PDB file of N, CA and C in Angstrom:
ATOM      1  N   UNK A   1     -52.414   5.312 -46.888  1.00 89.00           N
ATOM      2  CA  UNK A   1     -52.263   5.994 -45.414  1.00 89.00           C
ATOM      3  C   UNK A   1     -53.516   6.125 -44.473  1.00 89.00           C
ATOM      4  N   UNK A   2     -53.283   6.086 -43.613  1.00 95.00           N
ATOM      5  CA  UNK A   2     -54.070   5.859 -42.669  1.00 95.00           C
ATOM      6  C   UNK A   2     -54.041   7.402 -41.666  1.00 95.00           C
ATOM      7  N   UNK A   3     -54.989   8.480 -41.432  1.00 96.00           N
ATOM      8  CA  UNK A   3     -54.983   9.341 -40.975  1.00 96.00           C
ATOM      9  C   UNK A   3     -55.579   9.370 -39.549  1.00 96.00           C
ATOM     10  N   UNK A   4     -54.130   9.748 -38.413  1.00 96.00           N
ATOM     11  CA  UNK A   4     -54.209   8.995 -37.213  1.00 96.00           C
ATOM     12  C   UNK A   4     -54.626  10.360 -36.372  1.00 96.00           C
ATOM     13  N   UNK A   5     -54.823  11.609 -36.381  1.00 96.00           N
ATOM     14  CA  UNK A   5     -54.499  12.852 -36.531  1.00 96.00           C
ATOM     15  C   UNK A   5     -55.148  14.013 -37.888  1.00 96.00           C
ATOM     16  N   UNK A   6     -56.027  14.816 -37.835  1.00 97.00           N
ATOM     17  CA  UNK A   6     -56.669  15.495 -38.898  1.00 97.00           C
ATOM     18  C   UNK A   6     -56.842  16.935 -37.657  1.00 97.00           C
ATOM     19  N   UNK A   7     -56.598  18.368 -37.337  1.00 97.00           N
ATOM     20  CA  UNK A   7     -57.069  19.118 -36.477  1.00 97.00           C
ATOM     21  C   UNK A   7     -56.572  20.322 -37.282  1.00 97.00           C
ATOM     22  N   UNK A   8     -57.617  21.475 -36.636  1.00 96.00           N
ATOM     23  CA  UNK A   8     -57.226  22.965 -37.047  1.00 96.00           C
ATOM     24  C   UNK A   8     -57.599  23.151 -35.426  1.00 96.00           C
ATOM     25  N   UNK A   9     -56.439  24.377 -35.167  1.00 96.00           N
ATOM     26  CA  UNK A   9     -56.701  24.720 -34.254  1.00 96.00           C
ATOM     27  C   UNK A   9     -56.990  26.215 -34.431  1.00 96.00           C
ATOM     28  N   UNK A  10     -57.818  27.047 -33.922  1.00 97.00           N
ATOM     29  CA  UNK A  10     -58.221  28.378 -34.357  1.00 97.00           C
ATOM     30  C   UNK A  10     -56.555  29.089 -32.979  1.00 97.00           C
ATOM     31  N   UNK A  11     -56.423  30.138 -33.012  1.00 95.00           N
ATOM     32  CA  UNK A  11     -55.441  30.616 -32.845  1.00 95.00           C
ATOM     33  C   UNK A  11     -56.181  31.698 -32.088  1.00 95.00           C
ATOM     34  N   UNK A  12     -57.105  32.647 -33.062  1.00 95.00           N
ATOM     35  CA  UNK A  12     -57.711  33.643 -32.903  1.00 95.00           C
ATOM     36  C   UNK A  12     -58.813  33.580 -34.918  1.00 95.00           C
ATOM     37  N   UNK A  13     -58.959  34.536 -34.784  1.00 95.00           N
ATOM     38  CA  UNK A  13     -60.148  34.459 -35.230  1.00 95.00           C
ATOM     39  C   UNK A  13     -58.986  34.151 -37.414  1.00 95.00           C
ATOM     40  N   UNK A  14     -58.008  34.977 -37.591  1.00 96.00           N
ATOM     41  CA  UNK A  14     -57.296  34.716 -38.307  1.00 96.00           C
ATOM     42  C   UNK A  14     -55.608  34.013 -38.377  1.00 96.00           C
ATOM     43  N   UNK A  15     -55.755  33.875 -37.518  1.00 97.00           N
ATOM     44  CA  UNK A  15     -54.420  32.862 -37.182  1.00 97.00           C
ATOM     45  C   UNK A  15     -55.356  31.379 -36.796  1.00 97.00           C
ATOM     46  N   UNK A  16     -54.758  30.445 -37.383  1.00 98.00           N
ATOM     47  CA  UNK A  16     -54.898  28.823 -37.348  1.00 98.00           C
ATOM     48  C   UNK A  16     -53.569  27.330 -37.226  1.00 98.00           C
ATOM     49  N   UNK A  17     -54.020  26.713 -36.731  1.00 97.00           N
ATOM     50  CA  UNK A  17     -52.587  25.856 -36.661  1.00 97.00           C
ATOM     51  C   UNK A  17     -53.257  24.759 -37.247  1.00 97.00           C
ATOM     52  N   UNK A  18     -52.826  24.324 -38.660  1.00 98.00           N
ATOM     53  CA  UNK A  18     -53.177  22.900 -38.618  1.00 98.00           C
ATOM     54  C   UNK A  18     -52.372  21.806 -38.870  1.00 98.00           C
ATOM     55  N   UNK A  19     -53.022  20.280 -38.268  1.00 97.00           N
ATOM     56  CA  UNK A  19     -51.794  19.448 -37.822  1.00 97.00           C
ATOM     57  C   UNK A  19     -52.287  18.229 -38.744  1.00 97.00           C
ATOM     58  N   UNK A  20     -51.552  17.581 -39.123  1.00 97.00           N
ATOM     59  CA  UNK A  20     -51.943  16.542 -39.838  1.00 97.00           C
ATOM     60  C   UNK A  20     -51.128  15.267 -39.177  1.00 97.00           C
ATOM     61  N   UNK A  21     -51.047  13.637 -39.088  1.00 96.00           N
ATOM     62  CA  UNK A  21     -50.217  13.035 -39.106  1.00 96.00           C
ATOM     63  C   UNK A  21     -50.670  11.228 -39.789  1.00 96.00           C
ATOM     64  N   UNK A  22     -50.415  10.605 -40.136  1.00 94.00           N
ATOM     65  CA  UNK A  22     -50.821   9.927 -41.490  1.00 94.00           C
ATOM     66  C   UNK A  22     -49.495   8.373 -40.968  1.00 94.00           C
ATOM     67  N   UNK A  23     -50.689   7.440 -40.902  1.00 94.00           N
ATOM     68  CA  UNK A  23     -49.496   6.329 -40.882  1.00 94.00           C
ATOM     69  C   UNK A  23     -49.903   5.444 -42.784  1.00 94.00           C
ATOM     70  N   UNK A  24     -48.959   4.875 -42.586  1.00 90.00           N
ATOM     71  CA  UNK A  24     -48.762   4.264 -44.030  1.00 90.00           C
ATOM     72  C   UNK A  24     -49.639   2.883 -43.655  1.00 90.00           C
ATOM     73  N   UNK A  25     -50.285   1.794 -44.652  1.00 90.00           N
ATOM     74  CA  UNK A  25     -50.626   0.485 -44.033  1.00 90.00           C
ATOM     75  C   UNK A  25     -49.894  -0.321 -45.176  1.00 90.00           C
ATOM     76  N   UNK A  26     -48.273   0.513 -45.962  1.00 89.00           N
ATOM     77  CA  UNK A  26     -47.518  -0.769 -46.299  1.00 89.00           C
ATOM     78  C   UNK A  26     -46.871   0.048 -46.729  1.00 89.00           C
ATOM     79  N   UNK A  27     -44.965  -0.434 -47.199  1.00 84.00           N
ATOM     80  CA  UNK A  27     -43.946  -0.096 -47.271  1.00 84.00           C
ATOM     81  C   UNK A  27     -44.101   0.713 -48.904  1.00 84.00           C
ATOM     82  N   UNK A  28     -44.638   0.754 -50.154  1.00 84.00           N
ATOM     83  CA  UNK A  28     -45.146   1.133 -51.084  1.00 84.00           C
ATOM     84  C   UNK A  28     -45.637   2.484 -50.933  1.00 84.00           C
ATOM     85  N   UNK A  29     -46.177   2.983 -49.532  1.00 80.00           N
ATOM     86  CA  UNK A  29     -46.839   4.256 -49.622  1.00 80.00           C
ATOM     87  C   UNK A  29     -46.045   5.043 -49.137  1.00 80.00           C
ATOM     88  N   UNK A  30     -45.636   5.550 -48.725  1.00 81.00           N
ATOM     89  CA  UNK A  30     -44.286   5.722 -47.885  1.00 81.00           C
ATOM     90  C   UNK A  30     -42.836   5.290 -47.377  1.00 81.00           C
ATOM     91  N   UNK A  31     -42.105   6.665 -47.819  1.00 81.00           N
ATOM     92  CA  UNK A  31     -41.091   5.578 -47.161  1.00 81.00           C
ATOM     93  C   UNK A  31     -40.412   5.712 -45.515  1.00 81.00           C
ATOM     94  N   UNK A  32     -41.701   6.267 -44.789  1.00 84.00           N
ATOM     95  CA  UNK A  32     -41.243   6.690 -43.493  1.00 84.00           C
ATOM     96  C   UNK A  32     -42.555   6.194 -42.992  1.00 84.00           C
ATOM     97  N   UNK A  33     -42.702   5.175 -41.783  1.00 87.00           N
ATOM     98  CA  UNK A  33     -43.808   5.045 -41.149  1.00 87.00           C
ATOM     99  C   UNK A  33     -44.735   6.229 -41.471  1.00 87.00           C
ATOM    100  N   UNK A  34     -44.345   7.317 -40.640  1.00 88.00           N
ATOM    101  CA  UNK A  34     -45.493   8.220 -40.606  1.00 88.00           C
ATOM    102  C   UNK A  34     -44.943   9.481 -41.321  1.00 88.00           C
ATOM    103  N   UNK A  35     -46.352   9.716 -42.101  1.00 90.00           N
ATOM    104  CA  UNK A  35     -46.275  11.414 -42.743  1.00 90.00           C
ATOM    105  C   UNK A  35     -46.806  12.456 -42.166  1.00 90.00           C
ATOM    106  N   UNK A  36     -46.442  13.352 -41.921  1.00 94.00           N
ATOM    107  CA  UNK A  36     -47.008  14.036 -40.946  1.00 94.00           C
ATOM    108  C   UNK A  36     -46.977  16.271 -41.582  1.00 94.00           C
ATOM    109  N   UNK A  37     -47.878  16.992 -41.179  1.00 96.00           N
ATOM    110  CA  UNK A  37     -47.455  18.333 -41.266  1.00 96.00           C
ATOM    111  C   UNK A  37     -48.359  19.336 -39.954  1.00 96.00           C
ATOM    112  N   UNK A  38     -47.715  19.951 -39.512  1.00 98.00           N
ATOM    113  CA  UNK A  38     -47.790  21.261 -38.612  1.00 98.00           C
ATOM    114  C   UNK A  38     -47.707  22.349 -39.153  1.00 98.00           C
ATOM    115  N   UNK A  39     -48.658  23.239 -40.025  1.00 97.00           N
ATOM    116  CA  UNK A  39     -49.094  24.291 -40.088  1.00 97.00           C
ATOM    117  C   UNK A  39     -49.626  25.489 -39.896  1.00 97.00           C
ATOM    118  N   UNK A  40     -49.313  26.982 -39.554  1.00 98.00           N
ATOM    119  CA  UNK A  40     -49.817  28.262 -39.631  1.00 98.00           C
ATOM    120  C   UNK A  40     -49.785  28.946 -40.450  1.00 98.00           C
ATOM    121  N   UNK A  41     -51.017  29.276 -40.753  1.00 98.00           N
ATOM    122  CA  UNK A  41     -51.694  29.673 -41.521  1.00 98.00           C
ATOM    123  C   UNK A  41     -52.448  31.369 -41.330  1.00 98.00           C
ATOM    124  N   UNK A  42     -52.244  32.714 -41.811  1.00 97.00           N
ATOM    125  CA  UNK A  42     -53.129  33.707 -41.517  1.00 97.00           C
ATOM    126  C   UNK A  42     -53.963  34.246 -42.231  1.00 97.00           C
ATOM    127  N   UNK A  43     -55.421  34.589 -42.051  1.00 97.00           N
ATOM    128  CA  UNK A  43     -55.971  35.140 -43.318  1.00 97.00           C
ATOM    129  C   UNK A  43     -55.999  36.297 -42.769  1.00 97.00           C
ATOM    130  N   UNK A  44     -55.822  36.946 -44.479  1.00 94.00           N
ATOM    131  CA  UNK A  44     -55.066  37.959 -44.760  1.00 94.00           C
ATOM    132  C   UNK A  44     -56.730  39.581 -45.346  1.00 94.00           C
ATOM    133  N   UNK A  45     -57.787  38.706 -45.242  1.00 93.00           N
ATOM    134  CA  UNK A  45     -59.182  38.914 -45.447  1.00 93.00           C
ATOM    135  C   UNK A  45     -59.196  38.678 -47.296  1.00 93.00           C
ATOM    136  N   UNK A  46     -58.794  37.659 -47.580  1.00 96.00           N
ATOM    137  CA  UNK A  46     -59.353  36.987 -49.262  1.00 96.00           C
ATOM    138  C   UNK A  46     -59.145  35.270 -48.877  1.00 96.00           C
ATOM    139  N   UNK A  47     -57.736  35.213 -48.366  1.00 96.00           N
ATOM    140  CA  UNK A  47     -57.747  33.999 -47.995  1.00 96.00           C
ATOM    141  C   UNK A  47     -56.897  33.610 -47.149  1.00 96.00           C
ATOM    142  N   UNK A  48     -56.734  32.444 -46.516  1.00 97.00           N
ATOM    143  CA  UNK A  48     -55.509  31.534 -45.627  1.00 97.00           C
ATOM    144  C   UNK A  48     -53.643  31.931 -46.539  1.00 97.00           C
ATOM    145  N   UNK A  49     -52.952  32.687 -45.636  1.00 96.00           N
ATOM    146  CA  UNK A  49     -51.900  32.888 -46.492  1.00 96.00           C
ATOM    147  C   UNK A  49     -50.761  31.492 -45.276  1.00 96.00           C
ATOM    148  N   UNK A  50     -50.215  31.092 -46.011  1.00 97.00           N
ATOM    149  CA  UNK A  50     -49.285  29.877 -45.529  1.00 97.00           C
ATOM    150  C   UNK A  50     -47.834  30.778 -45.012  1.00 97.00           C
ATOM    151  N   UNK A  51     -47.517  30.682 -43.740  1.00 97.00           N
ATOM    152  CA  UNK A  51     -47.165  31.873 -42.406  1.00 97.00           C
ATOM    153  C   UNK A  51     -45.784  30.571 -42.002  1.00 97.00           C
ATOM    154  N   UNK A  52     -46.135  29.459 -41.909  1.00 97.00           N
ATOM    155  CA  UNK A  52     -44.585  28.906 -41.657  1.00 97.00           C
ATOM    156  C   UNK A  52     -45.440  26.591 -41.370  1.00 97.00           C
ATOM    157  N   UNK A  53     -44.317  25.913 -41.741  1.00 96.00           N
ATOM    158  CA  UNK A  53     -45.349  24.670 -41.835  1.00 96.00           C
ATOM    159  C   UNK A  53     -44.046  23.811 -42.028  1.00 96.00           C
ATOM    160  N   UNK A  54     -43.839  23.293 -41.381  1.00 96.00           N
ATOM    161  CA  UNK A  54     -42.603  22.455 -40.871  1.00 96.00           C
ATOM    162  C   UNK A  54     -43.706  20.759 -41.396  1.00 96.00           C
ATOM    163  N   UNK A  55     -43.284  19.622 -41.976  1.00 94.00           N
ATOM    164  CA  UNK A  55     -43.325  18.091 -42.331  1.00 94.00           C
ATOM    165  C   UNK A  55     -42.768  17.209 -43.099  1.00 94.00           C
ATOM    166  N   UNK A  56     -42.639  16.181 -43.223  1.00 91.00           N
ATOM    167  CA  UNK A  56     -41.615  15.532 -43.729  1.00 91.00           C
ATOM    168  C   UNK A  56     -41.895  14.689 -44.982  1.00 91.00           C
ATOM    169  N   UNK A  57     -42.797  15.144 -45.695  1.00 87.00           N
ATOM    170  CA  UNK A  57     -43.572  14.903 -47.230  1.00 87.00           C
ATOM    171  C   UNK A  57     -42.004  15.395 -48.329  1.00 87.00           C
ATOM    172  N   UNK A  58     -42.647  14.517 -49.150  1.00 82.00           N
ATOM    173  CA  UNK A  58     -41.324  14.475 -50.433  1.00 82.00           C
ATOM    174  C   UNK A  58     -40.746  15.607 -50.617  1.00 82.00           C
ATOM    175  N   UNK A  59     -39.986  16.628 -50.934  1.00 82.00           N
ATOM    176  CA  UNK A  59     -39.501  18.020 -50.900  1.00 82.00           C
ATOM    177  C   UNK A  59     -38.458  17.397 -52.253  1.00 82.00           C
ATOM    178  N   UNK A  60     -38.819  18.233 -53.298  1.00 83.00           N
ATOM    179  CA  UNK A  60     -37.523  17.663 -54.403  1.00 83.00           C
ATOM    180  C   UNK A  60     -37.072  16.620 -54.884  1.00 83.00           C
ATOM    181  N   UNK A  61     -37.852  15.678 -53.647  1.00 80.00           N
ATOM    182  CA  UNK A  61     -37.416  13.918 -54.141  1.00 80.00           C
ATOM    183  C   UNK A  61     -36.796  13.148 -52.869  1.00 80.00           C
ATOM    184  N   UNK A  62     -36.597  15.004 -51.709  1.00 83.00           N
ATOM    185  CA  UNK A  62     -35.835  14.086 -50.643  1.00 83.00           C
ATOM    186  C   UNK A  62     -36.792  13.777 -49.388  1.00 83.00           C
ATOM    187  N   UNK A  63     -36.361  12.915 -48.650  1.00 83.00           N
ATOM    188  CA  UNK A  63     -37.071  12.420 -47.330  1.00 83.00           C
ATOM    189  C   UNK A  63     -36.690  13.227 -46.462  1.00 83.00           C
ATOM    190  N   UNK A  64     -37.591  13.851 -45.518  1.00 88.00           N
ATOM    191  CA  UNK A  64     -37.317  14.370 -44.372  1.00 88.00           C
ATOM    192  C   UNK A  64     -37.617  15.521 -43.447  1.00 88.00           C
ATOM    193  N   UNK A  65     -37.859  15.396 -42.812  1.00 90.00           N
ATOM    194  CA  UNK A  65     -38.045  17.031 -42.230  1.00 90.00           C
ATOM    195  C   UNK A  65     -37.520  17.747 -42.611  1.00 90.00           C
ATOM    196  N   UNK A  66     -38.315  19.302 -42.894  1.00 91.00           N
ATOM    197  CA  UNK A  66     -38.203  20.175 -42.882  1.00 91.00           C
ATOM    198  C   UNK A  66     -39.552  21.482 -42.601  1.00 91.00           C
ATOM    199  N   UNK A  67     -38.871  22.854 -43.059  1.00 93.00           N
ATOM    200  CA  UNK A  67     -39.598  23.952 -42.632  1.00 93.00           C
ATOM    201  C   UNK A  67     -39.639  24.766 -44.052  1.00 93.00           C
ATOM    202  N   UNK A  68     -40.948  25.557 -44.055  1.00 93.00           N
ATOM    203  CA  UNK A  68     -41.255  26.252 -45.345  1.00 93.00           C
ATOM    204  C   UNK A  68     -41.935  27.034 -43.807  1.00 93.00           C
ATOM    205  N   UNK A  69     -41.497  28.558 -44.413  1.00 95.00           N
ATOM    206  CA  UNK A  69     -41.542  30.071 -44.242  1.00 95.00           C
ATOM    207  C   UNK A  69     -41.852  31.048 -45.150  1.00 95.00           C
ATOM    208  N   UNK A  70     -42.595  31.745 -44.500  1.00 95.00           N
ATOM    209  CA  UNK A  70     -43.755  32.915 -45.528  1.00 95.00           C
ATOM    210  C   UNK A  70     -42.275  33.609 -46.250  1.00 95.00           C
ATOM    211  N   UNK A  71     -42.668  33.732 -47.769  1.00 89.00           N
ATOM    212  CA  UNK A  71     -41.551  34.627 -47.713  1.00 89.00           C
ATOM    213  C   UNK A  71     -40.022  34.749 -48.500  1.00 89.00           C
ATOM    214  N   UNK A  72     -40.016  32.869 -48.023  1.00 89.00           N
ATOM    215  CA  UNK A  72     -39.128  32.398 -48.274  1.00 89.00           C
ATOM    216  C   UNK A  72     -39.130  31.252 -49.537  1.00 89.00           C
ATOM    217  N   UNK A  73     -38.128  30.715 -50.868  1.00 86.00           N
ATOM    218  CA  UNK A  73     -38.826  29.762 -51.603  1.00 86.00           C
ATOM    219  C   UNK A  73     -38.545  28.478 -51.421  1.00 86.00           C
ATOM    220  N   UNK A  74     -36.747  28.582 -50.808  1.00 89.00           N
ATOM    221  CA  UNK A  74     -36.250  27.670 -49.840  1.00 89.00           C
ATOM    222  C   UNK A  74     -36.678  26.835 -48.704  1.00 89.00           C
ATOM    223  N   UNK A  75     -36.113  26.185 -48.508  1.00 90.00           N
ATOM    224  CA  UNK A  75     -36.535  25.333 -47.179  1.00 90.00           C
ATOM    225  C   UNK A  75     -35.689  25.258 -46.573  1.00 90.00           C
ATOM    226  N   UNK A  76     -35.384  24.476 -45.176  1.00 92.00           N
ATOM    227  CA  UNK A  76     -34.366  24.627 -44.313  1.00 92.00           C
ATOM    228  C   UNK A  76     -35.346  22.852 -43.656  1.00 92.00           C
ATOM    229  N   UNK A  77     -33.922  22.702 -44.030  1.00 93.00           N
ATOM    230  CA  UNK A  77     -33.704  20.589 -43.344  1.00 93.00           C
ATOM    231  C   UNK A  77     -33.774  20.978 -41.101  1.00 93.00           C
ATOM    232  N   UNK A  78     -34.762  20.503 -41.402  1.00 91.00           N
ATOM    233  CA  UNK A  78     -34.513  20.072 -40.064  1.00 91.00           C
ATOM    234  C   UNK A  78     -34.628  18.477 -39.245  1.00 91.00           C
ATOM    235  N   UNK A  79     -33.745  17.775 -38.336  1.00 91.00           N
ATOM    236  CA  UNK A  79     -34.560  16.906 -38.338  1.00 91.00           C
ATOM    237  C   UNK A  79     -35.433  16.846 -36.648  1.00 91.00           C
ATOM    238  N   UNK A  80     -37.038  16.694 -36.911  1.00 92.00           N
ATOM    239  CA  UNK A  80     -37.799  17.047 -36.033  1.00 92.00           C
ATOM    240  C   UNK A  80     -38.397  15.925 -35.877  1.00 92.00           C
ATOM    241  N   UNK A  81     -39.581  15.999 -35.152  1.00 90.00           N
ATOM    242  CA  UNK A  81     -40.144  14.783 -34.935  1.00 90.00           C
ATOM    243  C   UNK A  81     -41.779  15.593 -35.204  1.00 90.00           C
ATOM    244  N   UNK A  82     -43.142  14.747 -35.274  1.00 90.00           N
ATOM    245  CA  UNK A  82     -44.501  15.663 -35.038  1.00 90.00           C
ATOM    246  C   UNK A  82     -43.983  16.481 -33.435  1.00 90.00           C
ATOM    247  N   UNK A  83     -44.309  15.795 -32.411  1.00 90.00           N
ATOM    248  CA  UNK A  83     -44.515  16.563 -31.574  1.00 90.00           C
ATOM    249  C   UNK A  83     -43.422  17.530 -30.954  1.00 90.00           C
ATOM    250  N   UNK A  84     -42.088  17.832 -31.655  1.00 92.00           N
ATOM    251  CA  UNK A  84     -41.127  19.219 -31.984  1.00 92.00           C
ATOM    252  C   UNK A  84     -41.926  19.770 -32.605  1.00 92.00           C
ATOM    253  N   UNK A  85     -41.810  19.481 -33.023  1.00 94.00           N
ATOM    254  CA  UNK A  85     -42.592  20.649 -35.237  1.00 94.00           C
ATOM    255  C   UNK A  85     -43.218  21.744 -34.439  1.00 94.00           C
ATOM    256  N   UNK A  86     -44.565  21.630 -33.668  1.00 94.00           N
ATOM    257  CA  UNK A  86     -45.579  22.080 -33.102  1.00 94.00           C
ATOM    258  C   UNK A  86     -45.197  23.864 -32.602  1.00 94.00           C
ATOM    259  N   UNK A  87     -43.564  22.788 -31.176  1.00 94.00           N
ATOM    260  CA  UNK A  87     -43.599  24.317 -30.570  1.00 94.00           C
ATOM    261  C   UNK A  87     -42.642  24.787 -31.611  1.00 94.00           C
ATOM    262  N   UNK A  88     -42.248  24.458 -32.624  1.00 95.00           N
ATOM    263  CA  UNK A  88     -40.856  25.235 -33.931  1.00 95.00           C
ATOM    264  C   UNK A  88     -42.107  25.938 -34.764  1.00 95.00           C
ATOM    265  N   UNK A  89     -43.088  25.066 -35.359  1.00 97.00           N
ATOM    266  CA  UNK A  89     -43.893  26.150 -35.892  1.00 97.00           C
ATOM    267  C   UNK A  89     -44.734  27.313 -35.534  1.00 97.00           C
ATOM    268  N   UNK A  90     -45.093  26.767 -33.716  1.00 96.00           N
ATOM    269  CA  UNK A  90     -45.853  28.052 -33.792  1.00 96.00           C
ATOM    270  C   UNK A  90     -44.933  29.089 -32.715  1.00 96.00           C
ATOM    271  N   UNK A  91     -43.353  29.072 -32.440  1.00 96.00           N
ATOM    272  CA  UNK A  91     -42.546  30.074 -32.567  1.00 96.00           C
ATOM    273  C   UNK A  91     -42.455  30.668 -33.565  1.00 96.00           C
ATOM    274  N   UNK A  92     -41.726  30.268 -34.584  1.00 95.00           N
ATOM    275  CA  UNK A  92     -41.289  31.067 -36.524  1.00 95.00           C
ATOM    276  C   UNK A  92     -42.274  31.305 -36.786  1.00 95.00           C
ATOM    277  N   UNK A  93     -43.990  30.646 -36.591  1.00 96.00           N
ATOM    278  CA  UNK A  93     -44.842  31.388 -37.082  1.00 96.00           C
ATOM    279  C   UNK A  93     -45.068  32.454 -36.777  1.00 96.00           C
ATOM    280  N   UNK A  94     -45.016  32.469 -35.033  1.00 96.00           N
ATOM    281  CA  UNK A  94     -45.407  34.160 -34.619  1.00 96.00           C
ATOM    282  C   UNK A  94     -44.267  34.631 -34.463  1.00 96.00           C
ATOM    283  N   UNK A  95     -43.092  35.113 -34.431  1.00 96.00           N
ATOM    284  CA  UNK A  95     -42.380  35.933 -34.947  1.00 96.00           C
ATOM    285  C   UNK A  95     -42.670  36.177 -36.496  1.00 96.00           C
ATOM    286  N   UNK A  96     -42.759  35.907 -37.513  1.00 96.00           N
ATOM    287  CA  UNK A  96     -42.976  35.772 -38.743  1.00 96.00           C
ATOM    288  C   UNK A  96     -44.249  36.982 -38.552  1.00 96.00           C
ATOM    289  N   UNK A  97     -45.859  36.733 -38.135  1.00 96.00           N
ATOM    290  CA  UNK A  97     -46.737  37.503 -37.932  1.00 96.00           C
ATOM    291  C   UNK A  97     -46.246  39.033 -37.316  1.00 96.00           C
ATOM    292  N   UNK A  98     -45.567  38.184 -36.646  1.00 95.00           N
ATOM    293  CA  UNK A  98     -45.207  39.693 -35.773  1.00 95.00           C
ATOM    294  C   UNK A  98     -44.366  41.383 -36.191  1.00 95.00           C
ATOM    295  N   UNK A  99     -43.151  40.023 -37.492  1.00 93.00           N
ATOM    296  CA  UNK A  99     -42.636  40.753 -37.695  1.00 93.00           C
ATOM    297  C   UNK A  99     -43.476  41.829 -39.412  1.00 93.00           C
ATOM    298  N   UNK A 100     -43.955  40.580 -40.073  1.00 91.00           N
ATOM    299  CA  UNK A 100     -44.055  40.598 -41.818  1.00 91.00           C
ATOM    300  C   UNK A 100     -45.742  41.782 -41.690  1.00 91.00           C
ATOM    301  N   UNK A 101     -46.437  40.634 -40.528  1.00 87.00           N
ATOM    302  CA  UNK A 101     -47.938  41.396 -40.445  1.00 87.00           C
ATOM    303  C   UNK A 101     -47.800  42.272 -39.514  1.00 87.00           C
ATOM    304  N   UNK A 102     -47.553  43.016 -38.664  1.00 86.00           N
ATOM    305  CA  UNK A 102     -47.695  43.394 -37.207  1.00 86.00           C
ATOM    306  C   UNK A 102     -49.101  42.703 -36.460  1.00 86.00           C
ATOM    307  N   UNK A 103     -49.264  41.591 -36.441  1.00 78.00           N
ATOM    308  CA  UNK A 103     -49.938  40.872 -35.556  1.00 78.00           C
ATOM    309  C   UNK A 103     -49.238  40.381 -33.955  1.00 78.00           C
TER     310      UNK A 103
END
């Protein structure tokens, strides 16, 4: 896989968004041409905690975009692009930070 984008965007001293976009170099590497993740993390004073993550990584053997949220073991499958995922992660992550962490 060739990394096209890899960034850490700090929204505050204790909240950041990580973005990663990779392109496969051969069809054997990954089922989709692009592999990506966008996640919001919160530093709780000891460690970075995943608040919301969207990716199209394999999940339980299935391919497709899905969202992981804080405190939920289940994922929600949503068909979104890398660009659309940024807005969704920001909105969902911000809501979770307000409701669960009073941020």
